[in-house]
Short mmCIF file of C-alpha atoms in Angstrom, two decimals:
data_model
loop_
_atom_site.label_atom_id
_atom_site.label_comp_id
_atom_site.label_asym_id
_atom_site.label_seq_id
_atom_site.Cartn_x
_atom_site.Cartn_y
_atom_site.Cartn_z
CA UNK A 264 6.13 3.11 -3.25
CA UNK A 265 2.76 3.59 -4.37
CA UNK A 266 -0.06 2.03 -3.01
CA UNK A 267 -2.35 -0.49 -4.95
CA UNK A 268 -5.92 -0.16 -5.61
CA UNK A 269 -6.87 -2.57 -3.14
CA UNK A 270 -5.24 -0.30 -0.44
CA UNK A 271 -6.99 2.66 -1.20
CA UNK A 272 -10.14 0.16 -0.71
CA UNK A 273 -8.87 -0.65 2.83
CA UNK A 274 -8.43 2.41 3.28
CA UNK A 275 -11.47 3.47 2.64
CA UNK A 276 -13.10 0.26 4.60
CA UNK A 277 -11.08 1.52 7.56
CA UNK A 278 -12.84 4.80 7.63
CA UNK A 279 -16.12 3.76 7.01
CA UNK A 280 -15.30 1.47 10.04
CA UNK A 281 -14.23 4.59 12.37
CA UNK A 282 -17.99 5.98 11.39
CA UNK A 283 -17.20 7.46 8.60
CA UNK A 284 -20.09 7.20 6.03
CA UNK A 285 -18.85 9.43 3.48
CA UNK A 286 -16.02 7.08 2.87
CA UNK A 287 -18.61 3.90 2.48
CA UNK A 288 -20.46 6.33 -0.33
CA UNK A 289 -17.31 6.25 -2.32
CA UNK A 290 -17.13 2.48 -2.10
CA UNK A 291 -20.69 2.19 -3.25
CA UNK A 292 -19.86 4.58 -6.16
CA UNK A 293 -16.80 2.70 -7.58
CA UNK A 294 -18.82 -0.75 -6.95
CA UNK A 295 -22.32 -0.60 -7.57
CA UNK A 296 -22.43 -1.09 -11.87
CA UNK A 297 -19.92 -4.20 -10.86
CA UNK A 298 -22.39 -5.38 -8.09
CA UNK A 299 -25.21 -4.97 -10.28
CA UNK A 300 -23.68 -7.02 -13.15
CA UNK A 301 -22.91 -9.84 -10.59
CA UNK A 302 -26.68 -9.82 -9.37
CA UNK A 303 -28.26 -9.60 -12.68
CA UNK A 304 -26.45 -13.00 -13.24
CA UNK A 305 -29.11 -14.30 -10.94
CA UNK A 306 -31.94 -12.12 -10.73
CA UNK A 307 -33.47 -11.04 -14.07
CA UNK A 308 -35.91 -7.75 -13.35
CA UNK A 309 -33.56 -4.73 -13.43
CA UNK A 310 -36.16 -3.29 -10.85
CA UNK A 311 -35.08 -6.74 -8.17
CA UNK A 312 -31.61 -6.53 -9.39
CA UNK A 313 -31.88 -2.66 -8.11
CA UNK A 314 -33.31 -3.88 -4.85
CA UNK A 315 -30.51 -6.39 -4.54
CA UNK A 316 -27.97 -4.13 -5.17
CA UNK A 317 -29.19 -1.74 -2.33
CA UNK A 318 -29.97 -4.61 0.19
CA UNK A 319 -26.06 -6.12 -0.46
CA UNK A 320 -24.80 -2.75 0.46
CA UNK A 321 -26.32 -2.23 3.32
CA UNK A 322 -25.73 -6.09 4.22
CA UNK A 323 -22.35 -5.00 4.07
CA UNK A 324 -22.27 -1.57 5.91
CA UNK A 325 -23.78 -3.16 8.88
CA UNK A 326 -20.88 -6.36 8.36
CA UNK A 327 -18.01 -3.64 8.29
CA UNK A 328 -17.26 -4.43 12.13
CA UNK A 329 -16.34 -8.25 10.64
CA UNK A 330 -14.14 -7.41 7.74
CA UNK A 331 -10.55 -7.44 9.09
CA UNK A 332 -9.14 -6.93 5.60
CA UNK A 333 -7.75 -10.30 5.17
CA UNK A 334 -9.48 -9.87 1.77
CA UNK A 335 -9.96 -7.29 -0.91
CA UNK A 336 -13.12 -5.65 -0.52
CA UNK A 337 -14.56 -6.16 -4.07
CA UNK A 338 -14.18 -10.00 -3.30
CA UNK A 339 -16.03 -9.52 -0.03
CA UNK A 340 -19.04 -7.39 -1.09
CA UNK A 341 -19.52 -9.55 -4.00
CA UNK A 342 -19.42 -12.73 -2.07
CA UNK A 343 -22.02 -10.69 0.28
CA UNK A 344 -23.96 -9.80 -3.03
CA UNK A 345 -24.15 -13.54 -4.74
CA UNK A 346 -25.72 -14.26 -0.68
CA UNK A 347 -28.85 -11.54 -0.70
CA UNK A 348 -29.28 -12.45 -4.67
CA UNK A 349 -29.79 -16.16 -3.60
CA UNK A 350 -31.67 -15.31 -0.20
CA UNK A 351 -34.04 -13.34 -2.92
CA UNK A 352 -34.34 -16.22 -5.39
CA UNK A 353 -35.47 -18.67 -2.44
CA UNK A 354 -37.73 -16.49 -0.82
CA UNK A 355 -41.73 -17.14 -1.28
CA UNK A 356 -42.73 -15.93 -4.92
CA UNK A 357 -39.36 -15.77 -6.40
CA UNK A 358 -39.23 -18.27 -9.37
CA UNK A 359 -37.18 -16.22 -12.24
CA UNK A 360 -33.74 -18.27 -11.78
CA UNK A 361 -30.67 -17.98 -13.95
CA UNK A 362 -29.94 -22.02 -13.12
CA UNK A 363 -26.59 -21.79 -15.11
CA UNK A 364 -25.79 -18.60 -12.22
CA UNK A 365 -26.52 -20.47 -9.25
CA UNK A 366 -24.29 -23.72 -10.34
CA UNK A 367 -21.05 -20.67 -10.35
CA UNK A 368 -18.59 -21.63 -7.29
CA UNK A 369 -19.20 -18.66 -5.05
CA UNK A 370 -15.41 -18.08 -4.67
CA UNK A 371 -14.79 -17.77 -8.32
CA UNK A 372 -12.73 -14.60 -8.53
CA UNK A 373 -15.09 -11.66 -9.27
CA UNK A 374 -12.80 -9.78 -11.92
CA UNK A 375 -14.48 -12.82 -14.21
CA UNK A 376 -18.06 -11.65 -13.74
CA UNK A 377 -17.20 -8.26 -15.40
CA UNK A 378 -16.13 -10.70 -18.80
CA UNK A 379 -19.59 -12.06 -18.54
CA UNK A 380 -22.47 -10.86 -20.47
CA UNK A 381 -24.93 -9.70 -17.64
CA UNK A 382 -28.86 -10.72 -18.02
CA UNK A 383 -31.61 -7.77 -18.99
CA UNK A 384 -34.00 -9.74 -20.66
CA UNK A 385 -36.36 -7.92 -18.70
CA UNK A 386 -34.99 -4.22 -18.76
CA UNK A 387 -37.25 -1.90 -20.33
CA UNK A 388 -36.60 -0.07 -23.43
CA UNK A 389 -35.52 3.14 -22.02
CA UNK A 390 -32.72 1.24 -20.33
CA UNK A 391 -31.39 -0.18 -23.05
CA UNK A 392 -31.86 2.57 -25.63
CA UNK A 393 -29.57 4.78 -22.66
CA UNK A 394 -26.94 1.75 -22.55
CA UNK A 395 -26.92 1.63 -26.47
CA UNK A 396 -26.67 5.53 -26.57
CA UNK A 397 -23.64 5.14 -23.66
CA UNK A 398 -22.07 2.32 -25.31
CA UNK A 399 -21.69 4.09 -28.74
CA UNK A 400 -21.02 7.18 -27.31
CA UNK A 401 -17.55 5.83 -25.28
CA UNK A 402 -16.71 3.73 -28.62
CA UNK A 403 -16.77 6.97 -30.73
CA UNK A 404 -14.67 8.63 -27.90
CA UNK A 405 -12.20 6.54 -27.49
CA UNK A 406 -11.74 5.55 -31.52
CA UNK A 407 -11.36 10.00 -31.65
CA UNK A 408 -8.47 9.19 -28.91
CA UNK A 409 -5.06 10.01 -30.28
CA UNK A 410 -3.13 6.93 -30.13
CA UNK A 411 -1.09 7.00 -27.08
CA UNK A 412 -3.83 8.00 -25.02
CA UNK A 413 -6.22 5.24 -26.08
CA UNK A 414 -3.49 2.79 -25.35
CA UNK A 415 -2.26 3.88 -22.03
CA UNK A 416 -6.36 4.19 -20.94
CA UNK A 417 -6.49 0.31 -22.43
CA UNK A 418 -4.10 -0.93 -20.76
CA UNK A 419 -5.38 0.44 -17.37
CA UNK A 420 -9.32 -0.20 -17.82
CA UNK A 421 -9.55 -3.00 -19.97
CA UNK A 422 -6.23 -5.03 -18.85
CA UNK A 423 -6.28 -3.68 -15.12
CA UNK A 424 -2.16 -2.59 -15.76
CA UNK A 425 -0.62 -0.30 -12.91
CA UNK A 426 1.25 2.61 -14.12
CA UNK A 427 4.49 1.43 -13.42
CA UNK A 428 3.66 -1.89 -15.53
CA UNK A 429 2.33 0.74 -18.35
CA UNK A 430 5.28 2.72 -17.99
CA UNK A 431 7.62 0.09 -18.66
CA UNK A 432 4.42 -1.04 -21.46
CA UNK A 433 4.98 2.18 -23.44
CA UNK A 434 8.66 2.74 -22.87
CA UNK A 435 7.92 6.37 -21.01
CA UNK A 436 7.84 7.89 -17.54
CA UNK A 437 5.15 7.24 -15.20
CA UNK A 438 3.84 10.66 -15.28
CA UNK A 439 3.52 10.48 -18.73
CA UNK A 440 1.40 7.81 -18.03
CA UNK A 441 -0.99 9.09 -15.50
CA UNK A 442 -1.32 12.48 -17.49
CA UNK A 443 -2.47 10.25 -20.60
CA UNK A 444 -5.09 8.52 -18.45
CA UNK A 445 -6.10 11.35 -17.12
CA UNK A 446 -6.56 13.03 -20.62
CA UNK A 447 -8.53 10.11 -22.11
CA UNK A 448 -11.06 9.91 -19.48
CA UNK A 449 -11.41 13.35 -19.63
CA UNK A 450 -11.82 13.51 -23.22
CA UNK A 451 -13.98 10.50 -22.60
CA UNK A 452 -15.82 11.98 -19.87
CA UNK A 453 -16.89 15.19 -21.80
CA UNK A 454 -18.82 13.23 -24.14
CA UNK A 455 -20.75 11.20 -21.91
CA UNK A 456 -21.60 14.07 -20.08
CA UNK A 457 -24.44 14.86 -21.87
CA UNK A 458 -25.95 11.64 -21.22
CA UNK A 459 -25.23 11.39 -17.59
CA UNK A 460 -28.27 13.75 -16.41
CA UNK A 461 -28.41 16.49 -14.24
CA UNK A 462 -27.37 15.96 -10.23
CA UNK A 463 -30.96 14.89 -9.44
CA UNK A 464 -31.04 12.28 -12.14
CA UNK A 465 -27.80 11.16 -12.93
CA UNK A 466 -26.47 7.49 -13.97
CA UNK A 467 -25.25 6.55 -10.58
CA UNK B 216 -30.57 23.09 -12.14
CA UNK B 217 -27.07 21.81 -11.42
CA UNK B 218 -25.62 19.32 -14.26
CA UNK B 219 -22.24 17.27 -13.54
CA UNK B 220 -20.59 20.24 -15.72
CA UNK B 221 -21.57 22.67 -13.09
CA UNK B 222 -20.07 20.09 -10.37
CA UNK B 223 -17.17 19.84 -12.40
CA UNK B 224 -16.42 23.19 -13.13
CA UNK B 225 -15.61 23.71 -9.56
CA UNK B 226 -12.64 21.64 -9.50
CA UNK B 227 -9.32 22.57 -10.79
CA UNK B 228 -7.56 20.36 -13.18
CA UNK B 229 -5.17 19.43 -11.22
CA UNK B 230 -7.90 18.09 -8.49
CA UNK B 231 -9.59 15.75 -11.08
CA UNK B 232 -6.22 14.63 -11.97
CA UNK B 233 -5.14 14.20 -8.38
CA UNK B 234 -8.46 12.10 -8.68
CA UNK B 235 -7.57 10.10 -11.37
CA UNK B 236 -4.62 8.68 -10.53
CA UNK B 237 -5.89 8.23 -7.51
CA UNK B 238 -8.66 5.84 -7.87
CA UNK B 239 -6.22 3.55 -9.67
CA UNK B 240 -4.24 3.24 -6.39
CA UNK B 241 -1.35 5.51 -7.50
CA UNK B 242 -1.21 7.05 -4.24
CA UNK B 243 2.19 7.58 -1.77
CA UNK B 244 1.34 6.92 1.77
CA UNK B 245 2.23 10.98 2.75
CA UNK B 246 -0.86 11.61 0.60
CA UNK B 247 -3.43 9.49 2.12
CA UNK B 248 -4.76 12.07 4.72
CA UNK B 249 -5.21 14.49 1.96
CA UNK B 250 -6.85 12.35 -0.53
CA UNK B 251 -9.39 11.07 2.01
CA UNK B 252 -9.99 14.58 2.87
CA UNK B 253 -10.45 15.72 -0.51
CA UNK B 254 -12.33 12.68 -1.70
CA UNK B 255 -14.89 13.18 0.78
CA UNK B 256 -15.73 16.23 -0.42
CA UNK B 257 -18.89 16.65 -2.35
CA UNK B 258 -17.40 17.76 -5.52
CA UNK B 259 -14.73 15.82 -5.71
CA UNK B 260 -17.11 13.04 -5.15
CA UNK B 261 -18.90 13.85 -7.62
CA UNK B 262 -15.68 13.80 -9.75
CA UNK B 263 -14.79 10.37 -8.36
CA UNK B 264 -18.06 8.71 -9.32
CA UNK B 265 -17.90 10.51 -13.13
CA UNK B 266 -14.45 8.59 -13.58
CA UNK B 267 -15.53 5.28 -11.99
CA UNK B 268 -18.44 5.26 -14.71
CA UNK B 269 -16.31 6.40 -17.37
CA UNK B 270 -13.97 3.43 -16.66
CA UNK B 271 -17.15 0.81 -16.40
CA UNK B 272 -18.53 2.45 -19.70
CA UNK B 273 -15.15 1.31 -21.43
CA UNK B 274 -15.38 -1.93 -19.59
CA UNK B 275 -19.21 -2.47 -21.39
CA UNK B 276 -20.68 -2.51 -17.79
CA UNK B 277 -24.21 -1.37 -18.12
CA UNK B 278 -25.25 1.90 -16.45
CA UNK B 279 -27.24 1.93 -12.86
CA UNK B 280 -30.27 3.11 -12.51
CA UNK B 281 -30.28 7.10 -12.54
CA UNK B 282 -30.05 8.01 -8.64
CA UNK B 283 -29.27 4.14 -7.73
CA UNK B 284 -26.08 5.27 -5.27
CA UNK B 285 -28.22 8.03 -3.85
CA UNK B 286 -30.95 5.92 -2.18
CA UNK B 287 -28.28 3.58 -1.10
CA UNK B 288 -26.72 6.48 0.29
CA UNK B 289 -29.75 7.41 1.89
CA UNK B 290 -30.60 4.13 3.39
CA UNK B 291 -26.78 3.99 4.79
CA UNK B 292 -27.67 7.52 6.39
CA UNK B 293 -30.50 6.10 8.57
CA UNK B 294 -28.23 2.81 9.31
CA UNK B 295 -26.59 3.50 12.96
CA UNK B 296 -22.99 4.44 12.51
CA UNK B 297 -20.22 1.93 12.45
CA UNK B 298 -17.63 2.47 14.92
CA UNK B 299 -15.61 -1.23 14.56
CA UNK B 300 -12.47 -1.64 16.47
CA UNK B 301 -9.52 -1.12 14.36
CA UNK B 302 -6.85 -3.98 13.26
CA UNK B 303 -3.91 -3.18 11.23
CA UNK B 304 -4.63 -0.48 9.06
CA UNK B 305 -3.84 0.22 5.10
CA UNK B 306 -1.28 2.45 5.90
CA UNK B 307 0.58 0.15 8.20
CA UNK B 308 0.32 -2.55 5.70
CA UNK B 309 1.87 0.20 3.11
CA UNK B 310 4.75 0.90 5.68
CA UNK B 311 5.39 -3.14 6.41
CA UNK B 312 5.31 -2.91 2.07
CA UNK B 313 8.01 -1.09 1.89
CA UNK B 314 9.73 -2.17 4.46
CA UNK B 315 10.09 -5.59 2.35
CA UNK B 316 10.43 -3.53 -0.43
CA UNK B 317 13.38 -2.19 1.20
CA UNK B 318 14.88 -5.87 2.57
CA UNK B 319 13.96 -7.28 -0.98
CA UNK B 320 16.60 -4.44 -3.01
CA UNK B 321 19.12 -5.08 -0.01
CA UNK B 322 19.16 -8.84 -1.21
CA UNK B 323 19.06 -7.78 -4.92
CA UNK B 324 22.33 -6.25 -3.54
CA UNK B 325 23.51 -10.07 -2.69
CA UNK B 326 26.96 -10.80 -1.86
CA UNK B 327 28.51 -7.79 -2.85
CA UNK B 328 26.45 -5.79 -0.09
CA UNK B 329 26.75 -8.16 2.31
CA UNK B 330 30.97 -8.31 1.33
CA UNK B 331 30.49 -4.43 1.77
CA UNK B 332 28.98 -4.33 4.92
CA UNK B 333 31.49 -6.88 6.68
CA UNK B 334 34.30 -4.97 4.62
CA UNK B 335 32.86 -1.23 6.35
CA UNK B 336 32.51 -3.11 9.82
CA UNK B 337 35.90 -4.69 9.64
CA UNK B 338 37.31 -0.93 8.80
CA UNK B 339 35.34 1.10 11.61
CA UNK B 340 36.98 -1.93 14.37
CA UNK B 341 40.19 -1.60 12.95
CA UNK B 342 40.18 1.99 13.10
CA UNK B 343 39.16 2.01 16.70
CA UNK B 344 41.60 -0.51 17.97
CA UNK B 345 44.06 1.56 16.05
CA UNK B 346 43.07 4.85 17.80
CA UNK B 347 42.70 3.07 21.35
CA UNK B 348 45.94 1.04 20.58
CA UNK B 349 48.11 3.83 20.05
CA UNK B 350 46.84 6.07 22.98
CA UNK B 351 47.84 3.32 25.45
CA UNK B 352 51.24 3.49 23.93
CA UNK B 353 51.47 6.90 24.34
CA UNK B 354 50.52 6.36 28.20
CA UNK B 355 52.01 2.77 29.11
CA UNK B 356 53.95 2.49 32.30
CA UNK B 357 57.24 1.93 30.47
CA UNK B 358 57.07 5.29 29.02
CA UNK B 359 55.78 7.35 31.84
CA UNK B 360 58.15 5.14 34.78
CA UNK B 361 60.98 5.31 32.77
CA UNK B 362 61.00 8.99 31.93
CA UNK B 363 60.01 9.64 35.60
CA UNK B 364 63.38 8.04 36.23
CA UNK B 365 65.09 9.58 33.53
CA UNK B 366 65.84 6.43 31.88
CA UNK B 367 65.19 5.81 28.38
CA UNK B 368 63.94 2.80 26.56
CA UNK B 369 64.53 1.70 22.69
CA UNK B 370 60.88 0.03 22.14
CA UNK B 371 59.68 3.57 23.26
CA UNK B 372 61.59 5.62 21.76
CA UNK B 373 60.86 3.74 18.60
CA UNK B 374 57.30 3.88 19.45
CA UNK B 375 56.85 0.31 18.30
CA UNK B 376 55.02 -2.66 20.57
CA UNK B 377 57.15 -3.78 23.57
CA UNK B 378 57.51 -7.30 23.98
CA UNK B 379 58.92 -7.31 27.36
CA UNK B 380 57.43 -4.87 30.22
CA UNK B 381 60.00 -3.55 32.22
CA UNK B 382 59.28 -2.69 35.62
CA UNK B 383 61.59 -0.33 37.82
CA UNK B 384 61.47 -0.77 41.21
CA UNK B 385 61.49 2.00 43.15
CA UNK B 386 63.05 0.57 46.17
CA UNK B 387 64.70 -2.49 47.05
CA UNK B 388 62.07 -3.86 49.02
CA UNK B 389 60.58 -5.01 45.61
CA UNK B 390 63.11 -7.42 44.65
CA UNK B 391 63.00 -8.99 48.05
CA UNK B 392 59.77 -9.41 47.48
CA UNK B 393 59.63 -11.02 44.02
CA UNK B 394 62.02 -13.03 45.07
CA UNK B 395 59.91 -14.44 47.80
CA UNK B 396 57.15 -14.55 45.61
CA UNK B 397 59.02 -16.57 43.26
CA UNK B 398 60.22 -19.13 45.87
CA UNK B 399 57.16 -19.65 47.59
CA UNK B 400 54.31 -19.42 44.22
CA UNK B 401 53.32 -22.03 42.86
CA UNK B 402 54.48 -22.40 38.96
CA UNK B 403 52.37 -25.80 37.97
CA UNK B 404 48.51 -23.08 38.99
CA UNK B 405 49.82 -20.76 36.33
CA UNK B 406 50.09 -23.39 33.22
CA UNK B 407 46.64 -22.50 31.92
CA UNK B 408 47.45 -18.74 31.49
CA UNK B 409 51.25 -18.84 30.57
CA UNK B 410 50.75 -18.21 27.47
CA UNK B 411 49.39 -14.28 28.13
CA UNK B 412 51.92 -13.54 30.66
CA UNK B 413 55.20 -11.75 29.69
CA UNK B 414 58.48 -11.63 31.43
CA UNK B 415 58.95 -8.99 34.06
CA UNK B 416 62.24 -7.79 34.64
CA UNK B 417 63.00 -6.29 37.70
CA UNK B 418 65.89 -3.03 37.27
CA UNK B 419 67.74 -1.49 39.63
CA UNK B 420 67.70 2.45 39.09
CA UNK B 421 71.17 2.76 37.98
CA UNK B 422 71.71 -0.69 36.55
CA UNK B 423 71.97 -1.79 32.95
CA UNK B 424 68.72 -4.39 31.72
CA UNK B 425 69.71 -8.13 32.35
#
């Protein structure tokens, strides 16, 4: 039996707990752009929303000894996040509030935040002409996707199916299925590539 | 100046994929060690994060600022190091998964498995008993007393189950002494067993059964 995504967080958690920091890093890879989406609910500037981000991470780095698992990760670190965004907003100085943000129940399941449309009123121009240029770019990729591929990668990143659930989706075996993932994102992959910048300055 | 190509180019394709399907959790426990191991690695991370974005780019999450996990990374490096006692971990929960996993198809089974089961049990007693059954037989005291005394007996001969045990005394002290036993016992203390005791019949060497 496989195991779920949320396992692969644990394990992950549980390593980072045994002093592993490498295995945090990965955590903080596959989070942050969903971290940051939840904070710029709250905090406008893209530079605070940046500072945010860091300060929830680390927030929850030094917490690891208090997570026992009893919950996913994402669900922790974002409860964590919505916390230092608020502890920000209230602190001397701070007036830019997104009111409608800070009425959200905190336990409202994260997964929703991704649906929402995230704040930049106040990202600069660069930021958004690289997010337009991104945006385009994986639209383009993905309409050049032969069918098959673009439906199995669908139903994985935009409908959060396992492969077994796609397998049974697309009436074919479940290596079939990872192998079209696989190929999509490559394909995918190779044209953002050019727009991820080099290892000093790339998009994560 | 190394680009993500570079990075990339030092992975096999069969890495990345490894990679791939395993950042959507399609992972068998016997794995785990080795994914860890290889995900830790600086390339593969590097592989790891590339996927991650491509998947938030088709989700329409906005990019991070360029170097945004690095100085987190940084700041974790000069955080003291976490060493948390450790609960139940992910694989044990995995192992207790399939373990219910396993319970859960044995009571898709139902009825029929369970009518199985009873029906295999039922067979392996039987054939025991059987086996035990017939080794007694072969030794029982009829058999072995009366061919010492070169007597013969139908029920053994036949080799089927001998209702009544026959007992040949060996010298005639023996039937004075049931006989006193008989006289002097008394008959009402054995009413509660009766029913598992069988006749004895006491034989003279050369006489016929009575």
């Amino acid at each position: 039996m496989p195991m779920t995504d949320r396992l692969v967080d644990q394990e992950l958690v549980e390593r980072a707990q045994a002093g592993d920091k490498r295995a945090f890093d990965l955590l903080v890879l596959k989070y942050q752009r969903k971290v940051q989406r939840l904070v710029s609910r709250f905090v406008r500037d893209s530079g605070e929303v940046d500072d945010v981000v860091q300060e929830a991470f680390i927030k929850a780095y030094r917490a690891l000894p208090s997570f026992r698992g009893d919950a996913a990760f994402y669900t922790w670190i974002y409860r964590i996040a919505i916390n230092c965004a608020k502890n920000y907003l209230s602190s001397p100085g701070r007036r830019i509030v997104a009111a409608s943000s800070l009425e959200t129940d905190e336990t409202e399941d994260a997964e929703s935040f991704d649906r929402n449309t995230g704040l930049h009123d106040v990202a600069t121009p660069d930021a958004e002409y690289a997010s337009k240029q991104i945006a385009e770019t994986v639209n383009r990729a993905m309409a050049a996707l032969p069918e098959d591929l673009r439906t199995a990668v669908t139903l994985r990143e935009i409908e959060g199916l396992s492969y077994e659930e796609i397998a049974e989706a697309m009436d074919c075996p479940i290596g079939t299925v990872r192998s079209r993932i696989f190929r999509a994102r490559e394909a995918i992959a190779t044209e953002l590539r050019p727009l991820l910048g080099t290892r000093e300055d790339r998009r994560w | 100046m190394d680009t993500g190509q570079e990075m990339n180019n030092t992975l096999t394709v069969v890495t990345r994929e490894q990679v791939s399907r395993w950042m959507d959790g399609d992972i068998a426990s016997h794995e785990l060690e080795l994914a860890m191991k290889t995900l830790c690695a600086e390339e593969t991370r590097y592989c790891w994060a590339e996927l991650h974005f491509v998947g938030d780019a088709i989700r329409g999450l906005e990019p991070s600022k360029a170097g945004c996990a690095d100085r987190i990374r940084s700041a974790i490096a000069i955080e003291p190091t976490v060493m948390a006692p450790q609960v139940k971990t992910a694989r044990q929960r995995l192992e207790i998964a399939q373990e219910k996993s396993l319970f859960a198809s044995m009571r898709k089974v139902g009825r029929g498995g369970r009518a199985w089961a009873t029906a295999a049990a039922v067979a392996a007693v039987g054939f025991v008993g059987t086996v035990v059954y017939q080794q007694q037989l072969s030794l029982s005291p009829t058999a072995t007393i009366a061919q010492s005394n070169g007597a013969s007996q139908p029920g053994a001969e036949a080799g089927s189950p001998v209702a009544t045990t026959s007992v040949v005394a060996r010298n005639d002290d023996f039937n004075t002494l049931l006989q006193a036993h008989r006289e002097s016992a008394d008959a009402s203390s054995l009413y509660a067993v009766r029913q598992y005791l069988r006749p004895a019949v006491a034989m003279q060497p050369n006489a016929a059964p009575q």
